[in-house]
Steps between C-alpha positions, in 0.01 A plus 500: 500500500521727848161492654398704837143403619396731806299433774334587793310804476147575599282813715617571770402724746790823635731373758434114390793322365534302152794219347532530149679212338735496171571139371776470186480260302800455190826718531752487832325652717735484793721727257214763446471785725122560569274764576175642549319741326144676487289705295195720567245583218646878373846400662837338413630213552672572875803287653414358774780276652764237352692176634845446367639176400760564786143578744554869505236708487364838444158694568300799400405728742143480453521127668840522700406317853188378376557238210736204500695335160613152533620231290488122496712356293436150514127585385578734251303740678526914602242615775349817635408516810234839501387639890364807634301503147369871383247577242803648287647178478213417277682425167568212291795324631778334246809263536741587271867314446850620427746230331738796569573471859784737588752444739536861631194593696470859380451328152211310577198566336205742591407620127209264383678552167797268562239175570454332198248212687220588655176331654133620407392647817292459802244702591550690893222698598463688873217625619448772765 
């Protein structure tokens, strides 16, 4: 009955800037913690960032300083805010939701393997 539609994504050319949206539909979502995730062809599925239930947050290196969660709650809706866009950001990009939002920050989620919703992708492709 949880559904996660993404949004958003497109070509783009390196050092442009993208918004990918992630709208919920079913479920609480203001309970959920919610993240982003991408995969290359050949790669795994890579953490990208998460938004707490509480609003705290937490980022992968790779896009520390350059990408942006946020959540609105009243539109059921996670966003990703994507700038100073490289061609190794080209990946399929996926929402994914946790109904088990902890309470202890350490605990929150970074392992792909602990969201049991997910969206079916968007499509981000830089080009040089």
């Amino acid at each position: 009955q949880v559904q996660l539609v993404e949004s958003g994504g497109g070509l783009v050319q390196a050092g442009g800037s993208l918004r990918l949206s992630c709208a919920v539909s079913g479920g609480t979502f203001s309970a959920y913690a919610m993240a982003w995730f991408r995969q290359a062809p050949g790669k795994e599925r890579e953490f990208l960032t998460v938004i707490s239930r509480r609003l705290w947050t937490k980022y992968s290196d790779s896009v520390k300083g350059r990408f942006t969660i946020s959540r609105d709650n009243a539109k059921n809706t996670v966003y990703l805010q994507m700038n100073s866009l490289k061609p190794e950001d080209t990946a399929v990009y996926y929402c994914g939701a946790d109904s088990n939002d902890s309470a202890s920050y350490y605990y929150i989620a970074v392992d792909p393997r602990q969201y049991e919703y997910w969206g079916q992708g968007t499509q981000v492709t830089v080009s040089s």
